[in-house]
PDB file of C-alpha atoms in Angstrom:
ATOM      1  CA  MET A   1       9.692  20.598   2.188  1.00  0.00           C
ATOM      2  CA  ILE A   2       9.958  17.595   4.508  1.00  0.00           C
ATOM      3  CA  PRO A   3      13.308  17.498   6.338  1.00  0.00           C
ATOM      4  CA  HIS A   4      15.957  14.758   6.150  1.00  0.00           C
ATOM      5  CA  VAL A   5      15.183  11.656   8.219  1.00  0.00           C
ATOM      6  CA  ASP A   6      16.907   8.377   8.844  1.00  0.00           C
ATOM      7  CA  GLU A   7      13.882   6.071   8.569  1.00  0.00           C
ATOM      8  CA  VAL A   8      10.429   5.925   7.008  1.00  0.00           C
ATOM      9  CA  ASN A   9       7.835   3.206   7.405  1.00  0.00           C
ATOM     10  CA  VAL A  10       5.407   2.639   4.531  1.00  0.00           C
ATOM     11  CA  PHE A  11       2.226   0.576   4.778  1.00  0.00           C
ATOM     12  CA  ASP A  12      -0.157  -0.709   2.125  1.00  0.00           C
ATOM     13  CA  PHE A  13      -3.817  -0.524   3.171  1.00  0.00           C
ATOM     14  CA  ASP A  14      -5.997  -3.359   1.786  1.00  0.00           C
ATOM     15  CA  ASP A  15      -5.113  -6.798   3.155  1.00  0.00           C
ATOM     16  CA  THR A  16      -2.181  -5.260   5.043  1.00  0.00           C
ATOM     17  CA  LEU A  17      -3.919  -3.063   7.628  1.00  0.00           C
ATOM     18  CA  VAL A  18      -7.521  -4.093   7.010  1.00  0.00           C
ATOM     19  CA  LYS A  19      -9.633  -6.737   5.304  1.00  0.00           C
ATOM     20  CA  THR A  20     -12.696  -5.403   3.505  1.00  0.00           C
ATOM     21  CA  LYS A  21     -15.564  -6.697   1.427  1.00  0.00           C
ATOM     22  CA  SER A  22     -14.317  -4.619  -1.530  1.00  0.00           C
ATOM     23  CA  HIS A  23     -13.730  -6.426  -4.817  1.00  0.00           C
ATOM     24  CA  ILE A  24     -12.174  -5.762  -8.176  1.00  0.00           C
ATOM     25  CA  TYR A  25     -14.481  -6.694 -11.050  1.00  0.00           C
ATOM     26  CA  VAL A  26     -12.778  -8.026 -14.164  1.00  0.00           C
ATOM     27  CA  THR A  27     -14.458  -8.190 -17.560  1.00  0.00           C
ATOM     28  CA  ASN A  28     -12.565  -9.574 -20.507  1.00  0.00           C
ATOM     29  CA  LYS A  29     -13.696  -7.715 -23.626  1.00  0.00           C
ATOM     30  CA  LYS A  30     -12.256 -10.392 -25.929  1.00  0.00           C
ATOM     31  CA  ASP A  31     -14.048 -13.443 -24.570  1.00  0.00           C
ATOM     32  CA  GLY A  32     -16.876 -11.800 -22.593  1.00  0.00           C
ATOM     33  CA  THR A  33     -16.024 -13.495 -19.287  1.00  0.00           C
ATOM     34  CA  SER A  34     -16.317 -11.676 -15.993  1.00  0.00           C
ATOM     35  CA  SER A  35     -15.124 -12.377 -12.475  1.00  0.00           C
ATOM     36  CA  LYS A  36     -14.734 -10.798  -9.088  1.00  0.00           C
ATOM     37  CA  LEU A  37     -11.388 -10.683  -7.233  1.00  0.00           C
ATOM     38  CA  THR A  38     -10.531  -9.912  -3.630  1.00  0.00           C
ATOM     39  CA  PRO A  39      -7.584  -7.553  -3.104  1.00  0.00           C
ATOM     40  CA  GLY A  40      -5.464 -10.598  -2.220  1.00  0.00           C
ATOM     41  CA  GLN A  41      -6.443 -12.388  -5.434  1.00  0.00           C
ATOM     42  CA  TYR A  42      -5.803  -9.230  -7.459  1.00  0.00           C
ATOM     43  CA  ALA A  43      -2.338  -8.937  -5.903  1.00  0.00           C
ATOM     44  CA  VAL A  44      -1.278 -12.155  -7.663  1.00  0.00           C
ATOM     45  CA  TYR A  45      -3.552 -11.895 -10.731  1.00  0.00           C
ATOM     46  CA  SER A  46      -1.865 -11.876 -14.134  1.00  0.00           C
ATOM     47  CA  PRO A  47      -3.878  -9.647 -16.472  1.00  0.00           C
ATOM     48  CA  LYS A  48      -4.945 -11.106 -19.790  1.00  0.00           C
ATOM     49  CA  PRO A  49      -5.275  -9.177 -23.051  1.00  0.00           C
ATOM     50  CA  GLY A  50      -8.716  -7.574 -23.153  1.00  0.00           C
ATOM     51  CA  ASP A  51      -9.142  -7.354 -19.368  1.00  0.00           C
ATOM     52  CA  HIS A  52     -11.028  -4.329 -18.084  1.00  0.00           C
ATOM     53  CA  PHE A  53     -10.929  -3.619 -14.328  1.00  0.00           C
ATOM     54  CA  ASP A  54     -13.646  -1.934 -12.259  1.00  0.00           C
ATOM     55  CA  PHE A  55     -12.313  -0.619  -8.912  1.00  0.00           C
ATOM     56  CA  SER A  56     -15.478   1.229  -7.865  1.00  0.00           C
ATOM     57  CA  ASP A  57     -15.757  -0.735  -4.586  1.00  0.00           C
ATOM     58  CA  PHE A  58     -12.599   1.051  -3.436  1.00  0.00           C
ATOM     59  CA  GLU A  59     -14.287   4.433  -3.280  1.00  0.00           C
ATOM     60  CA  ASP A  60     -15.193   3.422   0.288  1.00  0.00           C
ATOM     61  CA  VAL A  61     -13.929   1.040   2.974  1.00  0.00           C
ATOM     62  CA  ILE A  62     -16.620  -1.650   2.893  1.00  0.00           C
ATOM     63  CA  GLU A  63     -17.170  -3.660   6.100  1.00  0.00           C
ATOM     64  CA  PRO A  64     -13.626  -3.196   7.421  1.00  0.00           C
ATOM     65  CA  GLU A  65     -12.038  -5.826   9.641  1.00  0.00           C
ATOM     66  CA  PRO A  66      -8.801  -4.451  11.089  1.00  0.00           C
ATOM     67  CA  ILE A  67      -5.694  -6.621  10.991  1.00  0.00           C
ATOM     68  CA  HIS A  68      -4.864  -5.821  14.605  1.00  0.00           C
ATOM     69  CA  HIS A  69      -1.182  -6.755  14.738  1.00  0.00           C
ATOM     70  CA  MET A  70      -0.472  -4.595  11.682  1.00  0.00           C
ATOM     71  CA  LEU A  71      -2.476  -1.647  13.042  1.00  0.00           C
ATOM     72  CA  MET A  72      -0.418  -1.953  16.238  1.00  0.00           C
ATOM     73  CA  LYS A  73       2.772  -1.889  14.125  1.00  0.00           C
ATOM     74  CA  LEU A  74       1.479   1.238  12.338  1.00  0.00           C
ATOM     75  CA  LYS A  75       0.670   2.969  15.641  1.00  0.00           C
ATOM     76  CA  TYR A  76       4.064   2.027  17.089  1.00  0.00           C
ATOM     77  CA  SER A  77       5.796   3.357  13.963  1.00  0.00           C
ATOM     78  CA  VAL A  78       3.987   6.692  14.303  1.00  0.00           C
ATOM     79  CA  LYS A  79       4.906   6.898  17.996  1.00  0.00           C
ATOM     80  CA  LYS A  80       8.564   6.010  17.304  1.00  0.00           C
ATOM     81  CA  LEU A  81       9.177   7.978  14.074  1.00  0.00           C
ATOM     82  CA  GLY A  82       6.516  10.700  14.083  1.00  0.00           C
ATOM     83  CA  GLU A  83       3.571  11.223  11.740  1.00  0.00           C
ATOM     84  CA  GLU A  84       5.746  12.771   9.033  1.00  0.00           C
ATOM     85  CA  ASN A  85       7.846   9.600   8.694  1.00  0.00           C
ATOM     86  CA  VAL A  86       5.050   7.038   8.342  1.00  0.00           C
ATOM     87  CA  PHE A  87       2.669   6.879   5.435  1.00  0.00           C
ATOM     88  CA  ILE A  88       0.093   4.752   3.658  1.00  0.00           C
ATOM     89  CA  LEU A  89       0.848   3.886   0.022  1.00  0.00           C
ATOM     90  CA  THR A  90      -2.210   2.404  -1.649  1.00  0.00           C
ATOM     91  CA  ALA A  91      -3.368   1.441  -5.115  1.00  0.00           C
ATOM     92  CA  ARG A  92      -6.734   3.009  -4.250  1.00  0.00           C
ATOM     93  CA  GLY A  93      -7.586   6.175  -6.110  1.00  0.00           C
ATOM     94  CA  THR A  94      -8.720   8.327  -3.188  1.00  0.00           C
ATOM     95  CA  PRO A  95      -7.385   8.820   0.344  1.00  0.00           C
ATOM     96  CA  GLY A  96     -10.613  10.014   2.050  1.00  0.00           C
ATOM     97  CA  PRO A  97     -12.117   6.651   3.032  1.00  0.00           C
ATOM     98  CA  ILE A  98      -8.759   5.438   4.346  1.00  0.00           C
ATOM     99  CA  ARG A  99      -8.291   8.620   6.374  1.00  0.00           C
ATOM    100  CA  ARG A 100     -11.744   8.209   7.965  1.00  0.00           C
ATOM    101  CA  PHE A 101     -11.019   4.557   8.816  1.00  0.00           C
ATOM    102  CA  LEU A 102      -7.608   5.374  10.353  1.00  0.00           C
ATOM    103  CA  GLU A 103      -8.982   8.287  12.374  1.00  0.00           C
ATOM    104  CA  ALA A 104     -11.657   5.954  13.800  1.00  0.00           C
ATOM    105  CA  GLU A 105      -8.791   3.622  14.789  1.00  0.00           C
ATOM    106  CA  GLY A 106      -6.919   6.463  16.525  1.00  0.00           C
ATOM    107  CA  VAL A 107      -4.386   7.143  13.764  1.00  0.00           C
ATOM    108  CA  GLY A 108      -4.633  10.632  12.343  1.00  0.00           C
ATOM    109  CA  GLY A 109      -2.297  12.990  10.606  1.00  0.00           C
ATOM    110  CA  ILE A 110      -0.195  10.588   8.549  1.00  0.00           C
ATOM    111  CA  ARG A 111       0.136  10.979   4.794  1.00  0.00           C
ATOM    112  CA  ILE A 112      -1.947   8.785   2.544  1.00  0.00           C
ATOM    113  CA  ILE A 113      -0.706   8.456  -1.012  1.00  0.00           C
ATOM    114  CA  ALA A 114      -3.483   7.080  -3.218  1.00  0.00           C
ATOM    115  CA  LEU A 115      -1.945   6.071  -6.536  1.00  0.00           C
ATOM    116  CA  GLY A 116      -5.028   5.040  -8.475  1.00  0.00           C
ATOM    117  CA  SER A 117      -2.849   2.303  -9.954  1.00  0.00           C
ATOM    118  CA  GLY A 118      -2.088  -1.325  -9.181  1.00  0.00           C
ATOM    119  CA  ASP A 119       1.276  -1.164 -10.953  1.00  0.00           C
ATOM    120  CA  PRO A 120       3.983  -2.301  -8.489  1.00  0.00           C
ATOM    121  CA  ARG A 121       6.485   0.037 -10.164  1.00  0.00           C
ATOM    122  CA  ALA A 122       4.320   2.998  -9.132  1.00  0.00           C
ATOM    123  CA  LYS A 123       4.771   2.129  -5.460  1.00  0.00           C
ATOM    124  CA  ALA A 124       8.498   1.635  -5.940  1.00  0.00           C
ATOM    125  CA  GLU A 125       8.786   5.059  -7.630  1.00  0.00           C
ATOM    126  CA  VAL A 126       7.047   6.823  -4.749  1.00  0.00           C
ATOM    127  CA  ILE A 127       9.493   5.216  -2.326  1.00  0.00           C
ATOM    128  CA  ARG A 128      12.464   6.069  -4.553  1.00  0.00           C
ATOM    129  CA  ASN A 129      11.338   9.711  -4.646  1.00  0.00           C
ATOM    130  CA  GLU A 130      10.907   9.735  -0.872  1.00  0.00           C
ATOM    131  CA  VAL A 131      14.439   8.408  -0.365  1.00  0.00           C
ATOM    132  CA  GLU A 132      16.018  10.779  -2.864  1.00  0.00           C
ATOM    133  CA  SER A 133      14.157  13.920  -1.744  1.00  0.00           C
ATOM    134  CA  ARG A 134      14.585  13.385   1.994  1.00  0.00           C
ATOM    135  CA  GLY A 135      17.897  11.546   2.309  1.00  0.00           C
ATOM    136  CA  VAL A 136      16.253   8.531   3.945  1.00  0.00           C
ATOM    137  CA  LYS A 137      18.656   5.781   5.029  1.00  0.00           C
ATOM    138  CA  ILE A 138      16.168   3.063   6.089  1.00  0.00           C
ATOM    139  CA  VAL A 139      12.855   2.150   4.444  1.00  0.00           C
ATOM    140  CA  LYS A 140      10.508  -0.426   5.938  1.00  0.00           C
ATOM    141  CA  PHE A 141       7.718  -1.361   3.502  1.00  0.00           C
ATOM    142  CA  TYR A 142       4.759  -3.587   4.441  1.00  0.00           C
ATOM    143  CA  ASP A 143       2.452  -5.001   1.747  1.00  0.00           C
ATOM    144  CA  ASP A 144       0.425  -8.149   1.068  1.00  0.00           C
ATOM    145  CA  SER A 145       1.285  -8.253  -2.650  1.00  0.00           C
ATOM    146  CA  PRO A 146       4.345 -10.296  -3.627  1.00  0.00           C
ATOM    147  CA  LYS A 147       4.645  -8.130  -6.768  1.00  0.00           C
ATOM    148  CA  ASN A 148       4.765  -4.899  -4.743  1.00  0.00           C
ATOM    149  CA  VAL A 149       7.212  -6.362  -2.233  1.00  0.00           C
ATOM    150  CA  ALA A 150       9.516  -7.495  -5.066  1.00  0.00           C
ATOM    151  CA  ALA A 151       9.349  -4.117  -6.849  1.00  0.00           C
ATOM    152  CA  VAL A 152      10.320  -2.263  -3.684  1.00  0.00           C
ATOM    153  CA  LYS A 153      12.994  -4.831  -2.823  1.00  0.00           C
ATOM    154  CA  ASP A 154      14.519  -4.203  -6.267  1.00  0.00           C
ATOM    155  CA  LEU A 155      15.216  -0.615  -5.192  1.00  0.00           C
ATOM    156  CA  ARG A 156      18.169  -1.981  -3.227  1.00  0.00           C
ATOM    157  CA  ASN A 157      20.106  -2.168  -6.498  1.00  0.00           C
ATOM    158  CA  ASP A 158      19.415   1.482  -7.351  1.00  0.00           C
ATOM    159  CA  LEU A 159      19.819   3.087  -3.930  1.00  0.00           C
ATOM    160  CA  PRO A 160      23.275   2.296  -2.578  1.00  0.00           C
ATOM    161  CA  GLY A 161      23.686   3.066   1.090  1.00  0.00           C
ATOM    162  CA  VAL A 162      19.953   2.768   1.734  1.00  0.00           C
ATOM    163  CA  GLN A 163      18.620  -0.169   3.703  1.00  0.00           C
ATOM    164  CA  VAL A 164      15.359  -1.231   1.994  1.00  0.00           C
ATOM    165  CA  LEU A 165      13.393  -3.754   4.020  1.00  0.00           C
ATOM    166  CA  SER A 166      10.344  -5.035   2.166  1.00  0.00           C
ATOM    167  CA  PHE A 167       7.959  -7.282   4.130  1.00  0.00           C
ATOM    168  CA  LYS A 168       5.166  -9.439   2.745  1.00  0.00           C
ATOM    169  CA  VAL A 169       2.372  -9.618   5.306  1.00  0.00           C
TER     170      VAL A 169
END
């Protein structure tokens, strides 16, 4: 069991800490169209009936370009709060490639929660569970997706006495 803490910092991975050449491939089974989306485009994409998504590019970190100011913020958070109070919350389905990337950048030991889902409510639920299980009083959440930021910001209504700060980067 992780002990009570006052603050946790939560970071998305793609387009928050790093830019990659990974894409989401969309095929619409109704009309036969297909397209390729960057993580940033996917973050604001509105799915259409019949859409099928292929996330296979996210089984690795393809040609990563660190977003240096955000990696510095991550490193500072770990130094200030400790590894147990900073974590990565990603829609990716597997943590391994992210762990390898972060270790190469000098960040090891933090939790990586790989949801395998792009549903903004899934991220909000993980944060809700973190707050409720650990008695957290301050949450700082960093993400490039306006949908994810809004879903986490909405937790303010459900978690009285908890300061939820949700930042779009």
